[in-house]
Amino acid sequence: RVSNRLKLGIAKTPEEMEQKLQKAIPKKDWAAAHHWLIYHGRRVCKARKPLCNECFLNHLCPSAGKV
């Protein structure tokens, strides 16, 4: 969800998105990136009511305020 909202890649499945992100993120950072995306999705970029006004990425996010 977070990856799609930030337009980090277009993918039809979570597995496809994972492969795209793995190509873009250095292998040494995979675990940290995974945890940060999950944390951000749980705390800020929530599925039903994202807190775009509180998001530090809202100036970069094409979906900010549109979800």
mmCIF file as Biopython writes it, N, C-alpha, C and O atoms, coordinates in Angstrom:
data_model
#
loop_
_atom_site.group_PDB
_atom_site.id
_atom_site.type_symbol
_atom_site.label_atom_id
_atom_site.label_alt_id
_atom_site.label_comp_id
_atom_site.label_asym_id
_atom_site.label_entity_id
_atom_site.label_seq_id
_atom_site.pdbx_PDB_ins_code
_atom_site.Cartn_x
_atom_site.Cartn_y
_atom_site.Cartn_z
_atom_site.occupancy
_atom_site.B_iso_or_equiv
_atom_site.auth_seq_id
_atom_site.auth_asym_id
_atom_site.pdbx_PDB_model_num
ATOM 1   N N  . ARG A ? 1  ? 0.822  -1.201  0.000   1.0 0.0 1  A 1 
ATOM 2   C CA . ARG A ? 1  ? 0.000  0.000   0.000   1.0 0.0 1  A 1 
ATOM 3   C C  . ARG A ? 1  ? 0.863  1.260   0.000   1.0 0.0 1  A 1 
ATOM 4   O O  . ARG A ? 1  ? 0.654  2.145   -0.829  1.0 0.0 1  A 1 
ATOM 5   N N  . VAL A ? 2  ? 1.807  1.353   0.897   1.0 0.0 2  A 1 
ATOM 6   C CA . VAL A ? 2  ? 2.654  2.545   0.977   1.0 0.0 2  A 1 
ATOM 7   C C  . VAL A ? 2  ? 3.441  2.717   -0.321  1.0 0.0 2  A 1 
ATOM 8   O O  . VAL A ? 2  ? 3.536  3.821   -0.856  1.0 0.0 2  A 1 
ATOM 9   N N  . SER A ? 3  ? 3.995  1.635   -0.815  1.0 0.0 3  A 1 
ATOM 10  C CA . SER A ? 3  ? 4.765  1.691   -2.067  1.0 0.0 3  A 1 
ATOM 11  C C  . SER A ? 3  ? 3.904  2.158   -3.227  1.0 0.0 3  A 1 
ATOM 12  O O  . SER A ? 3  ? 4.341  2.961   -4.052  1.0 0.0 3  A 1 
ATOM 13  N N  . ASN A ? 4  ? 2.687  1.655   -3.287  1.0 0.0 4  A 1 
ATOM 14  C CA . ASN A ? 4  ? 1.779  2.063   -4.363  1.0 0.0 4  A 1 
ATOM 15  C C  . ASN A ? 4  ? 1.381  3.523   -4.232  1.0 0.0 4  A 1 
ATOM 16  O O  . ASN A ? 4  ? 1.347  4.244   -5.229  1.0 0.0 4  A 1 
ATOM 17  N N  . ARG A ? 5  ? 1.083  3.966   -3.031  1.0 0.0 5  A 1 
ATOM 18  C CA . ARG A ? 5  ? 0.680  5.362   -2.835  1.0 0.0 5  A 1 
ATOM 19  C C  . ARG A ? 5  ? 1.802  6.329   -3.162  1.0 0.0 5  A 1 
ATOM 20  O O  . ARG A ? 5  ? 1.564  7.412   -3.695  1.0 0.0 5  A 1 
ATOM 21  N N  . LEU A ? 6  ? 3.027  5.933   -2.840  1.0 0.0 6  A 1 
ATOM 22  C CA . LEU A ? 6  ? 4.178  6.781   -3.141  1.0 0.0 6  A 1 
ATOM 23  C C  . LEU A ? 6  ? 4.633  6.641   -4.592  1.0 0.0 6  A 1 
ATOM 24  O O  . LEU A ? 6  ? 5.548  7.334   -5.038  1.0 0.0 6  A 1 
ATOM 25  N N  . LYS A ? 7  ? 3.983  5.738   -5.320  1.0 0.0 7  A 1 
ATOM 26  C CA . LYS A ? 7  ? 4.329  5.466   -6.724  1.0 0.0 7  A 1 
ATOM 27  C C  . LYS A ? 7  ? 5.786  5.033   -6.862  1.0 0.0 7  A 1 
ATOM 28  O O  . LYS A ? 7  ? 6.497  5.458   -7.773  1.0 0.0 7  A 1 
ATOM 29  N N  . LEU A ? 8  ? 6.212  4.170   -5.926  1.0 0.0 8  A 1 
ATOM 30  C CA . LEU A ? 8  ? 7.569  3.638   -5.987  1.0 0.0 8  A 1 
ATOM 31  C C  . LEU A ? 8  ? 7.696  2.594   -7.087  1.0 0.0 8  A 1 
ATOM 32  O O  . LEU A ? 8  ? 8.800  2.188   -7.451  1.0 0.0 8  A 1 
ATOM 33  N N  . GLY A ? 9  ? 6.587  2.179   -7.596  1.0 0.0 9  A 1 
ATOM 34  C CA . GLY A ? 9  ? 6.546  1.215   -8.691  1.0 0.0 9  A 1 
ATOM 35  C C  . GLY A ? 9  ? 5.109  0.808   -8.929  1.0 0.0 9  A 1 
ATOM 36  O O  . GLY A ? 9  ? 4.259  0.950   -8.050  1.0 0.0 9  A 1 
ATOM 37  N N  . ILE A ? 10 ? 4.845  0.309   -10.098 1.0 0.0 10 A 1 
ATOM 38  C CA . ILE A ? 10 ? 3.513  -0.176  -10.422 1.0 0.0 10 A 1 
ATOM 39  C C  . ILE A ? 10 ? 3.589  -1.698  -10.446 1.0 0.0 10 A 1 
ATOM 40  O O  . ILE A ? 10 ? 4.405  -2.276  -11.163 1.0 0.0 10 A 1 
ATOM 41  N N  . ALA A ? 11 ? 2.738  -2.336  -9.663  1.0 0.0 11 A 1 
ATOM 42  C CA . ALA A ? 11 ? 2.744  -3.794  -9.590  1.0 0.0 11 A 1 
ATOM 43  C C  . ALA A ? 11 ? 1.334  -4.298  -9.349  1.0 0.0 11 A 1 
ATOM 44  O O  . ALA A ? 11 ? 0.521  -3.635  -8.704  1.0 0.0 11 A 1 
ATOM 45  N N  . LYS A ? 12 ? 1.059  -5.473  -9.873  1.0 0.0 12 A 1 
ATOM 46  C CA . LYS A ? 12 ? -0.260 -6.077  -9.698  1.0 0.0 12 A 1 
ATOM 47  C C  . LYS A ? 12 ? -0.344 -6.912  -8.431  1.0 0.0 12 A 1 
ATOM 48  O O  . LYS A ? 12 ? -1.434 -7.136  -7.904  1.0 0.0 12 A 1 
ATOM 49  N N  . THR A ? 13 ? 0.799  -7.373  -7.941  1.0 0.0 13 A 1 
ATOM 50  C CA . THR A ? 13 ? 0.817  -8.214  -6.743  1.0 0.0 13 A 1 
ATOM 51  C C  . THR A ? 13 ? 1.883  -7.712  -5.774  1.0 0.0 13 A 1 
ATOM 52  O O  . THR A ? 13 ? 2.820  -7.024  -6.182  1.0 0.0 13 A 1 
ATOM 53  N N  . PRO A ? 14 ? 1.744  -8.051  -4.496  1.0 0.0 14 A 1 
ATOM 54  C CA . PRO A ? 14 ? 2.783  -7.688  -3.528  1.0 0.0 14 A 1 
ATOM 55  C C  . PRO A ? 14 ? 4.146  -8.285  -3.891  1.0 0.0 14 A 1 
ATOM 56  O O  . PRO A ? 14 ? 5.183  -7.660  -3.667  1.0 0.0 14 A 1 
ATOM 57  N N  . GLU A ? 15 ? 4.137  -9.483  -4.446  1.0 0.0 15 A 1 
ATOM 58  C CA . GLU A ? 15 ? 5.395  -10.134 -4.824  1.0 0.0 15 A 1 
ATOM 59  C C  . GLU A ? 15 ? 6.107  -9.368  -5.941  1.0 0.0 15 A 1 
ATOM 60  O O  . GLU A ? 15 ? 7.329  -9.219  -5.932  1.0 0.0 15 A 1 
ATOM 61  N N  . GLU A ? 16 ? 5.319  -8.890  -6.894  1.0 0.0 16 A 1 
ATOM 62  C CA . GLU A ? 16 ? 5.885  -8.107  -7.993  1.0 0.0 16 A 1 
ATOM 63  C C  . GLU A ? 16 ? 6.465  -6.792  -7.467  1.0 0.0 16 A 1 
ATOM 64  O O  . GLU A ? 16 ? 7.534  -6.369  -7.906  1.0 0.0 16 A 1 
ATOM 65  N N  . MET A ? 17 ? 5.769  -6.147  -6.532  1.0 0.0 17 A 1 
ATOM 66  C CA . MET A ? 17 ? 6.278  -4.905  -5.938  1.0 0.0 17 A 1 
ATOM 67  C C  . MET A ? 17 ? 7.563  -5.181  -5.164  1.0 0.0 17 A 1 
ATOM 68  O O  . MET A ? 17 ? 8.512  -4.401  -5.231  1.0 0.0 17 A 1 
ATOM 69  N N  . GLU A ? 18 ? 7.590  -6.278  -4.439  1.0 0.0 18 A 1 
ATOM 70  C CA . GLU A ? 18 ? 8.786  -6.645  -3.685  1.0 0.0 18 A 1 
ATOM 71  C C  . GLU A ? 18 ? 9.988  -6.779  -4.618  1.0 0.0 18 A 1 
ATOM 72  O O  . GLU A ? 18 ? 11.072 -6.290  -4.300  1.0 0.0 18 A 1 
ATOM 73  N N  . GLN A ? 19 ? 9.815  -7.422  -5.743  1.0 0.0 19 A 1 
ATOM 74  C CA . GLN A ? 19 ? 10.905 -7.587  -6.707  1.0 0.0 19 A 1 
ATOM 75  C C  . GLN A ? 19 ? 11.378 -6.238  -7.237  1.0 0.0 19 A 1 
ATOM 76  O O  . GLN A ? 19 ? 12.580 -6.024  -7.397  1.0 0.0 19 A 1 
ATOM 77  N N  . LYS A ? 20 ? 10.457 -5.338  -7.507  1.0 0.0 20 A 1 
ATOM 78  C CA . LYS A ? 20 ? 10.829 -4.011  -8.003  1.0 0.0 20 A 1 
ATOM 79  C C  . LYS A ? 20 ? 11.605 -3.228  -6.944  1.0 0.0 20 A 1 
ATOM 80  O O  . LYS A ? 20 ? 12.604 -2.576  -7.248  1.0 0.0 20 A 1 
ATOM 81  N N  . LEU A ? 21 ? 11.136 -3.299  -5.703  1.0 0.0 21 A 1 
ATOM 82  C CA . LEU A ? 21 ? 11.821 -2.578  -4.633  1.0 0.0 21 A 1 
ATOM 83  C C  . LEU A ? 21 ? 13.199 -3.166  -4.364  1.0 0.0 21 A 1 
ATOM 84  O O  . LEU A ? 21 ? 14.139 -2.430  -4.065  1.0 0.0 21 A 1 
ATOM 85  N N  . GLN A ? 22 ? 13.327 -4.483  -4.468  1.0 0.0 22 A 1 
ATOM 86  C CA . GLN A ? 22 ? 14.626 -5.115  -4.250  1.0 0.0 22 A 1 
ATOM 87  C C  . GLN A ? 22 ? 15.645 -4.666  -5.292  1.0 0.0 22 A 1 
ATOM 88  O O  . GLN A ? 22 ? 16.841 -4.602  -5.006  1.0 0.0 22 A 1 
ATOM 89  N N  . LYS A ? 23 ? 15.183 -4.360  -6.482  1.0 0.0 23 A 1 
ATOM 90  C CA . LYS A ? 23 ? 16.091 -3.857  -7.519  1.0 0.0 23 A 1 
ATOM 91  C C  . LYS A ? 23 ? 16.529 -2.424  -7.227  1.0 0.0 23 A 1 
ATOM 92  O O  . LYS A ? 23 ? 17.623 -2.015  -7.617  1.0 0.0 23 A 1 
ATOM 93  N N  . ALA A ? 24 ? 15.680 -1.666  -6.545  1.0 0.0 24 A 1 
ATOM 94  C CA . ALA A ? 24 ? 15.952 -0.249  -6.294  1.0 0.0 24 A 1 
ATOM 95  C C  . ALA A ? 24 ? 16.681 0.011   -4.977  1.0 0.0 24 A 1 
ATOM 96  O O  . ALA A ? 24 ? 17.350 1.033   -4.827  1.0 0.0 24 A 1 
ATOM 97  N N  . ILE A ? 25 ? 16.552 -0.911  -4.024  1.0 0.0 25 A 1 
ATOM 98  C CA . ILE A ? 25 ? 17.118 -0.719  -2.686  1.0 0.0 25 A 1 
ATOM 99  C C  . ILE A ? 25 ? 18.329 -1.629  -2.520  1.0 0.0 25 A 1 
ATOM 100 O O  . ILE A ? 25 ? 18.250 -2.815  -2.838  1.0 0.0 25 A 1 
ATOM 101 N N  . PRO A ? 26 ? 19.456 -1.096  -2.025  1.0 0.0 26 A 1 
ATOM 102 C CA . PRO A ? 26 ? 20.622 -1.942  -1.794  1.0 0.0 26 A 1 
ATOM 103 C C  . PRO A ? 26 ? 20.274 -3.101  -0.851  1.0 0.0 26 A 1 
ATOM 104 O O  . PRO A ? 26 ? 19.525 -2.927  0.110   1.0 0.0 26 A 1 
ATOM 105 N N  . LYS A ? 27 ? 20.822 -4.269  -1.138  1.0 0.0 27 A 1 
ATOM 106 C CA . LYS A ? 27 ? 20.497 -5.475  -0.377  1.0 0.0 27 A 1 
ATOM 107 C C  . LYS A ? 27 ? 20.716 -5.289  1.123   1.0 0.0 27 A 1 
ATOM 108 O O  . LYS A ? 27 ? 19.951 -5.810  1.935   1.0 0.0 27 A 1 
ATOM 109 N N  . LYS A ? 28 ? 21.750 -4.553  1.486   1.0 0.0 28 A 1 
ATOM 110 C CA . LYS A ? 28 ? 22.044 -4.352  2.912   1.0 0.0 28 A 1 
ATOM 111 C C  . LYS A ? 28 ? 20.932 -3.580  3.627   1.0 0.0 28 A 1 
ATOM 112 O O  . LYS A ? 28 ? 20.847 -3.620  4.854   1.0 0.0 28 A 1 
ATOM 113 N N  . ASP A ? 29 ? 20.078 -2.879  2.872   1.0 0.0 29 A 1 
ATOM 114 C CA . ASP A ? 29 ? 19.010 -2.063  3.455   1.0 0.0 29 A 1 
ATOM 115 C C  . ASP A ? 29 ? 17.623 -2.692  3.342   1.0 0.0 29 A 1 
ATOM 116 O O  . ASP A ? 29 ? 16.641 -2.087  3.771   1.0 0.0 29 A 1 
ATOM 117 N N  . TRP A ? 30 ? 17.523 -3.895  2.773   1.0 0.0 30 A 1 
ATOM 118 C CA . TRP A ? 30 ? 16.217 -4.523  2.568   1.0 0.0 30 A 1 
ATOM 119 C C  . TRP A ? 30 ? 15.427 -4.674  3.856   1.0 0.0 30 A 1 
ATOM 120 O O  . TRP A ? 30 ? 14.255 -4.302  3.908   1.0 0.0 30 A 1 
ATOM 121 N N  . ALA A ? 31 ? 16.044 -5.209  4.887   1.0 0.0 31 A 1 
ATOM 122 C CA . ALA A ? 31 ? 15.316 -5.457  6.142   1.0 0.0 31 A 1 
ATOM 123 C C  . ALA A ? 31 ? 14.829 -4.146  6.747   1.0 0.0 31 A 1 
ATOM 124 O O  . ALA A ? 31 ? 13.678 -4.050  7.173   1.0 0.0 31 A 1 
ATOM 125 N N  . ALA A ? 32 ? 15.686 -3.149  6.789   1.0 0.0 32 A 1 
ATOM 126 C CA . ALA A ? 32 ? 15.300 -1.858  7.365   1.0 0.0 32 A 1 
ATOM 127 C C  . ALA A ? 32 ? 14.178 -1.216  6.546   1.0 0.0 32 A 1 
ATOM 128 O O  . ALA A ? 32 ? 13.222 -0.688  7.114   1.0 0.0 32 A 1 
ATOM 129 N N  . ALA A ? 33 ? 14.289 -1.257  5.225   1.0 0.0 33 A 1 
ATOM 130 C CA . ALA A ? 33 ? 13.251 -0.673  4.369   1.0 0.0 33 A 1 
ATOM 131 C C  . ALA A ? 33 ? 11.922 -1.387  4.580   1.0 0.0 33 A 1 
ATOM 132 O O  . ALA A ? 33 ? 10.871 -0.749  4.641   1.0 0.0 33 A 1 
ATOM 133 N N  . HIS A ? 34 ? 11.971 -2.692  4.689   1.0 0.0 34 A 1 
ATOM 134 C CA . HIS A ? 34 ? 10.765 -3.487  4.929   1.0 0.0 34 A 1 
ATOM 135 C C  . HIS A ? 34 ? 10.081 -3.044  6.224   1.0 0.0 34 A 1 
ATOM 136 O O  . HIS A ? 34 ? 8.872  -2.813  6.249   1.0 0.0 34 A 1 
ATOM 137 N N  . HIS A ? 35 ? 10.861 -2.931  7.291   1.0 0.0 35 A 1 
ATOM 138 C CA . HIS A ? 35 ? 10.297 -2.542  8.591   1.0 0.0 35 A 1 
ATOM 139 C C  . HIS A ? 35 ? 9.772  -1.111  8.581   1.0 0.0 35 A 1 
ATOM 140 O O  . HIS A ? 35 ? 8.731  -0.830  9.175   1.0 0.0 35 A 1 
ATOM 141 N N  . TRP A ? 36 ? 10.479 -0.205  7.914   1.0 0.0 36 A 1 
ATOM 142 C CA . TRP A ? 36 ? 10.022 1.183   7.850   1.0 0.0 36 A 1 
ATOM 143 C C  . TRP A ? 36 ? 8.738  1.319   7.050   1.0 0.0 36 A 1 
ATOM 144 O O  . TRP A ? 36 ? 7.863  2.101   7.422   1.0 0.0 36 A 1 
ATOM 145 N N  . LEU A ? 37 ? 8.606  0.575   5.959   1.0 0.0 37 A 1 
ATOM 146 C CA . LEU A ? 37 ? 7.369  0.633   5.172   1.0 0.0 37 A 1 
ATOM 147 C C  . LEU A ? 37 ? 6.187  0.094   5.974   1.0 0.0 37 A 1 
ATOM 148 O O  . LEU A ? 37 ? 5.095  0.661   5.936   1.0 0.0 37 A 1 
ATOM 149 N N  . ILE A ? 38 ? 6.407  -0.995  6.696   1.0 0.0 38 A 1 
ATOM 150 C CA . ILE A ? 38 ? 5.337  -1.557  7.530   1.0 0.0 38 A 1 
ATOM 151 C C  . ILE A ? 38 ? 4.966  -0.572  8.636   1.0 0.0 38 A 1 
ATOM 152 O O  . ILE A ? 38 ? 3.787  -0.303  8.864   1.0 0.0 38 A 1 
ATOM 153 N N  . TYR A ? 39 ? 5.965  -0.042  9.315   1.0 0.0 39 A 1 
ATOM 154 C CA . TYR A ? 39 ? 5.717  0.907   10.405  1.0 0.0 39 A 1 
ATOM 155 C C  . TYR A ? 39 ? 4.959  2.133   9.891   1.0 0.0 39 A 1 
ATOM 156 O O  . TYR A ? 39 ? 3.985  2.568   10.506  1.0 0.0 39 A 1 
ATOM 157 N N  . HIS A ? 40 ? 5.402  2.679   8.778   1.0 0.0 40 A 1 
ATOM 158 C CA . HIS A ? 40 ? 4.764  3.871   8.214   1.0 0.0 40 A 1 
ATOM 159 C C  . HIS A ? 40 ? 3.313  3.576   7.830   1.0 0.0 40 A 1 
ATOM 160 O O  . HIS A ? 40 ? 2.431  4.412   8.026   1.0 0.0 40 A 1 
ATOM 161 N N  . GLY A ? 41 ? 3.073  2.395   7.287   1.0 0.0 41 A 1 
ATOM 162 C CA . GLY A ? 41 ? 1.720  2.000   6.919   1.0 0.0 41 A 1 
ATOM 163 C C  . GLY A ? 41 ? 0.803  1.826   8.116   1.0 0.0 41 A 1 
ATOM 164 O O  . GLY A ? 41 ? -0.389 2.125   8.037   1.0 0.0 41 A 1 
ATOM 165 N N  . ARG A ? 42 ? 1.340  1.354   9.204   1.0 0.0 42 A 1 
ATOM 166 C CA . ARG A ? 42 ? 0.530  1.154   10.417  1.0 0.0 42 A 1 
ATOM 167 C C  . ARG A ? 42 ? 0.258  2.454   11.158  1.0 0.0 42 A 1 
ATOM 168 O O  . ARG A ? 42 ? -0.826 2.643   11.708  1.0 0.0 42 A 1 
ATOM 169 N N  . ARG A ? 43 ? 1.224  3.336   11.172  1.0 0.0 43 A 1 
ATOM 170 C CA . ARG A ? 43 ? 1.114  4.548   11.984  1.0 0.0 43 A 1 
ATOM 171 C C  . ARG A ? 43 ? 0.606  5.779   11.231  1.0 0.0 43 A 1 
ATOM 172 O O  . ARG A ? 43 ? -0.083 6.616   11.814  1.0 0.0 43 A 1 
ATOM 173 N N  . VAL A ? 44 ? 0.931  5.894   9.964   1.0 0.0 44 A 1 
ATOM 174 C CA . VAL A ? 44 ? 0.618  7.122   9.223   1.0 0.0 44 A 1 
ATOM 175 C C  . VAL A ? 44 ? -0.200 6.837   7.961   1.0 0.0 44 A 1 
ATOM 176 O O  . VAL A ? 44 ? -1.294 7.375   7.795   1.0 0.0 44 A 1 
ATOM 177 N N  . CYS A ? 45 ? 0.317  6.015   7.100   1.0 0.0 45 A 1 
ATOM 178 C CA . CYS A ? 45 ? -0.321 5.750   5.802   1.0 0.0 45 A 1 
ATOM 179 C C  . CYS A ? 45 ? -1.303 4.588   5.938   1.0 0.0 45 A 1 
ATOM 180 O O  . CYS A ? 45 ? -1.154 3.542   5.305   1.0 0.0 45 A 1 
ATOM 181 N N  . LYS A ? 46 ? -2.295 4.800   6.770   1.0 0.0 46 A 1 
ATOM 182 C CA . LYS A ? 46 ? -3.267 3.758   7.096   1.0 0.0 46 A 1 
ATOM 183 C C  . LYS A ? 46 ? -4.155 3.453   5.896   1.0 0.0 46 A 1 
ATOM 184 O O  . LYS A ? 46 ? -4.374 4.306   5.036   1.0 0.0 46 A 1 
ATOM 185 N N  . ALA A ? 47 ? -4.659 2.226   5.851   1.0 0.0 47 A 1 
ATOM 186 C CA . ALA A ? 47 ? -5.453 1.774   4.704   1.0 0.0 47 A 1 
ATOM 187 C C  . ALA A ? 47 ? -6.712 2.614   4.505   1.0 0.0 47 A 1 
ATOM 188 O O  . ALA A ? 47 ? -6.991 3.053   3.390   1.0 0.0 47 A 1 
ATOM 189 N N  . ARG A ? 48 ? -7.460 2.838   5.553   1.0 0.0 48 A 1 
ATOM 190 C CA . ARG A ? 48 ? -8.752 3.509   5.400   1.0 0.0 48 A 1 
ATOM 191 C C  . ARG A ? 48 ? -8.707 5.015   5.610   1.0 0.0 48 A 1 
ATOM 192 O O  . ARG A ? 48 ? -9.397 5.763   4.918   1.0 0.0 48 A 1 
ATOM 193 N N  . LYS A ? 49 ? -7.910 5.454   6.548   1.0 0.0 49 A 1 
ATOM 194 C CA . LYS A ? 49 ? -7.829 6.896   6.821   1.0 0.0 49 A 1 
ATOM 195 C C  . LYS A ? 49 ? -6.371 7.301   6.990   1.0 0.0 49 A 1 
ATOM 196 O O  . LYS A ? 49 ? -5.899 7.459   8.116   1.0 0.0 49 A 1 
ATOM 197 N N  . PRO A ? 50 ? -5.655 7.471   5.887   1.0 0.0 50 A 1 
ATOM 198 C CA . PRO A ? 50 ? -4.258 7.876   6.008   1.0 0.0 50 A 1 
ATOM 199 C C  . PRO A ? 50 ? -4.148 9.272   6.615   1.0 0.0 50 A 1 
ATOM 200 O O  . PRO A ? 50 ? -4.985 10.140  6.369   1.0 0.0 50 A 1 
ATOM 201 N N  . LEU A ? 51 ? -3.120 9.466   7.397   1.0 0.0 51 A 1 
ATOM 202 C CA . LEU A ? 51 ? -2.897 10.747  8.072   1.0 0.0 51 A 1 
ATOM 203 C C  . LEU A ? 51 ? -1.938 11.605  7.239   1.0 0.0 51 A 1 
ATOM 204 O O  . LEU A ? 51 ? -0.829 11.917  7.675   1.0 0.0 51 A 1 
ATOM 205 N N  . CYS A ? 52 ? -2.375 11.972  6.059   1.0 0.0 52 A 1 
ATOM 206 C CA . CYS A ? 52 ? -1.529 12.712  5.119   1.0 0.0 52 A 1 
ATOM 207 C C  . CYS A ? 52 ? -1.011 14.024  5.709   1.0 0.0 52 A 1 
ATOM 208 O O  . CYS A ? 52 ? 0.128  14.411  5.446   1.0 0.0 52 A 1 
ATOM 209 N N  . ASN A ? 53 ? -1.823 14.700  6.490   1.0 0.0 53 A 1 
ATOM 210 C CA . ASN A ? 53 ? -1.399 15.979  7.077   1.0 0.0 53 A 1 
ATOM 211 C C  . ASN A ? 53 ? -0.260 15.811  8.067   1.0 0.0 53 A 1 
ATOM 212 O O  . ASN A ? 53 ? 0.477  16.761  8.331   1.0 0.0 53 A 1 
ATOM 213 N N  . GLU A ? 54 ? -0.104 14.606  8.621   1.0 0.0 54 A 1 
ATOM 214 C CA . GLU A ? 54 ? 0.957  14.341  9.592   1.0 0.0 54 A 1 
ATOM 215 C C  . GLU A ? 54 ? 2.168  13.654  8.966   1.0 0.0 54 A 1 
ATOM 216 O O  . GLU A ? 54 ? 3.170  13.419  9.641   1.0 0.0 54 A 1 
ATOM 217 N N  . CYS A ? 55 ? 2.077  13.338  7.696   1.0 0.0 55 A 1 
ATOM 218 C CA . CYS A ? 55 ? 3.115  12.555  7.025   1.0 0.0 55 A 1 
ATOM 219 C C  . CYS A ? 55 ? 4.287  13.434  6.598   1.0 0.0 55 A 1 
ATOM 220 O O  . CYS A ? 55 ? 4.099  14.479  5.975   1.0 0.0 55 A 1 
ATOM 221 N N  . PHE A ? 56 ? 5.493  12.997  6.940   1.0 0.0 56 A 1 
ATOM 222 C CA . PHE A ? 56 ? 6.675  13.761  6.548   1.0 0.0 56 A 1 
ATOM 223 C C  . PHE A ? 56 ? 7.014  13.567  5.061   1.0 0.0 56 A 1 
ATOM 224 O O  . PHE A ? 56 ? 7.894  14.245  4.531   1.0 0.0 56 A 1 
ATOM 225 N N  . LEU A ? 57 ? 6.319  12.650  4.401   1.0 0.0 57 A 1 
ATOM 226 C CA . LEU A ? 57 ? 6.538  12.418  2.974   1.0 0.0 57 A 1 
ATOM 227 C C  . LEU A ? 57 ? 5.459  13.048  2.098   1.0 0.0 57 A 1 
ATOM 228 O O  . LEU A ? 57 ? 5.481  12.879  0.879   1.0 0.0 57 A 1 
ATOM 229 N N  . ASN A ? 58 ? 4.518  13.770  2.700   1.0 0.0 58 A 1 
ATOM 230 C CA . ASN A ? 58 ? 3.377  14.254  1.915   1.0 0.0 58 A 1 
ATOM 231 C C  . ASN A ? 58 ? 3.778  15.186  0.775   1.0 0.0 58 A 1 
ATOM 232 O O  . ASN A ? 58 ? 3.060  15.275  -0.222  1.0 0.0 58 A 1 
ATOM 233 N N  . HIS A ? 59 ? 4.895  15.874  0.897   1.0 0.0 59 A 1 
ATOM 234 C CA . HIS A ? 59 ? 5.342  16.747  -0.198  1.0 0.0 59 A 1 
ATOM 235 C C  . HIS A ? 59 ? 5.898  15.946  -1.382  1.0 0.0 59 A 1 
ATOM 236 O O  . HIS A ? 59 ? 6.060  16.489  -2.475  1.0 0.0 59 A 1 
ATOM 237 N N  . LEU A ? 60 ? 6.189  14.666  -1.167  1.0 0.0 60 A 1 
ATOM 238 C CA . LEU A ? 60 ? 6.695  13.792  -2.226  1.0 0.0 60 A 1 
ATOM 239 C C  . LEU A ? 60 ? 5.644  12.817  -2.739  1.0 0.0 60 A 1 
ATOM 240 O O  . LEU A ? 60 ? 5.841  12.164  -3.765  1.0 0.0 60 A 1 
ATOM 241 N N  . CYS A ? 61 ? 4.543  12.721  -2.034  1.0 0.0 61 A 1 
ATOM 242 C CA . CYS A ? 61 ? 3.556  11.678  -2.297  1.0 0.0 61 A 1 
ATOM 243 C C  . CYS A ? 61 ? 2.481  12.134  -3.279  1.0 0.0 61 A 1 
ATOM 244 O O  . CYS A ? 61 ? 1.752  13.087  -3.000  1.0 0.0 61 A 1 
ATOM 245 N N  . PRO A ? 62 ? 2.376  11.460  -4.427  1.0 0.0 62 A 1 
ATOM 246 C CA . PRO A ? 62 ? 1.343  11.801  -5.402  1.0 0.0 62 A 1 
ATOM 247 C C  . PRO A ? 62 ? -0.071 11.529  -4.888  1.0 0.0 62 A 1 
ATOM 248 O O  . PRO A ? 62 ? -1.036 12.075  -5.422  1.0 0.0 62 A 1 
ATOM 249 N N  . SER A ? 63 ? -0.204 10.697  -3.863  1.0 0.0 63 A 1 
ATOM 250 C CA . SER A ? 63 ? -1.520 10.331  -3.331  1.0 0.0 63 A 1 
ATOM 251 C C  . SER A ? 63 ? -1.938 11.173  -2.134  1.0 0.0 63 A 1 
ATOM 252 O O  . SER A ? 63 ? -3.052 11.015  -1.634  1.0 0.0 63 A 1 
ATOM 253 N N  . ALA A ? 64 ? -1.078 12.055  -1.668  1.0 0.0 64 A 1 
ATOM 254 C CA . ALA A ? 64 ? -1.371 12.842  -0.465  1.0 0.0 64 A 1 
ATOM 255 C C  . ALA A ? 64 ? -2.675 13.607  -0.618  1.0 0.0 64 A 1 
ATOM 256 O O  . ALA A ? 64 ? -2.859 14.363  -1.572  1.0 0.0 64 A 1 
ATOM 257 N N  . GLY A ? 65 ? -3.575 13.401  0.333   1.0 0.0 65 A 1 
ATOM 258 C CA . GLY A ? 65 ? -4.849 14.091  0.344   1.0 0.0 65 A 1 
ATOM 259 C C  . GLY A ? 65 ? -5.870 13.574  -0.654  1.0 0.0 65 A 1 
ATOM 260 O O  . GLY A ? 65 ? -6.984 14.095  -0.712  1.0 0.0 65 A 1 
ATOM 261 N N  . LYS A ? 66 ? -5.524 12.571  -1.434  1.0 0.0 66 A 1 
ATOM 262 C CA . LYS A ? 66 ? -6.433 12.044  -2.455  1.0 0.0 66 A 1 
ATOM 263 C C  . LYS A ? 66 ? -7.024 10.691  -2.083  1.0 0.0 66 A 1 
ATOM 264 O O  . LYS A ? 66 ? -7.869 10.158  -2.801  1.0 0.0 66 A 1 
ATOM 265 N N  . VAL A ? 67 ? -6.588 10.148  -0.983  1.0 0.0 67 A 1 
ATOM 266 C CA . VAL A ? 67 ? -7.040 8.804   -0.589  1.0 0.0 67 A 1 
ATOM 267 C C  . VAL A ? 67 ? -8.199 8.923   0.368   1.0 0.0 67 A 1 
ATOM 268 O O  . VAL A ? 67 ? -8.730 7.909   0.823   1.0 0.0 67 A 1 
#
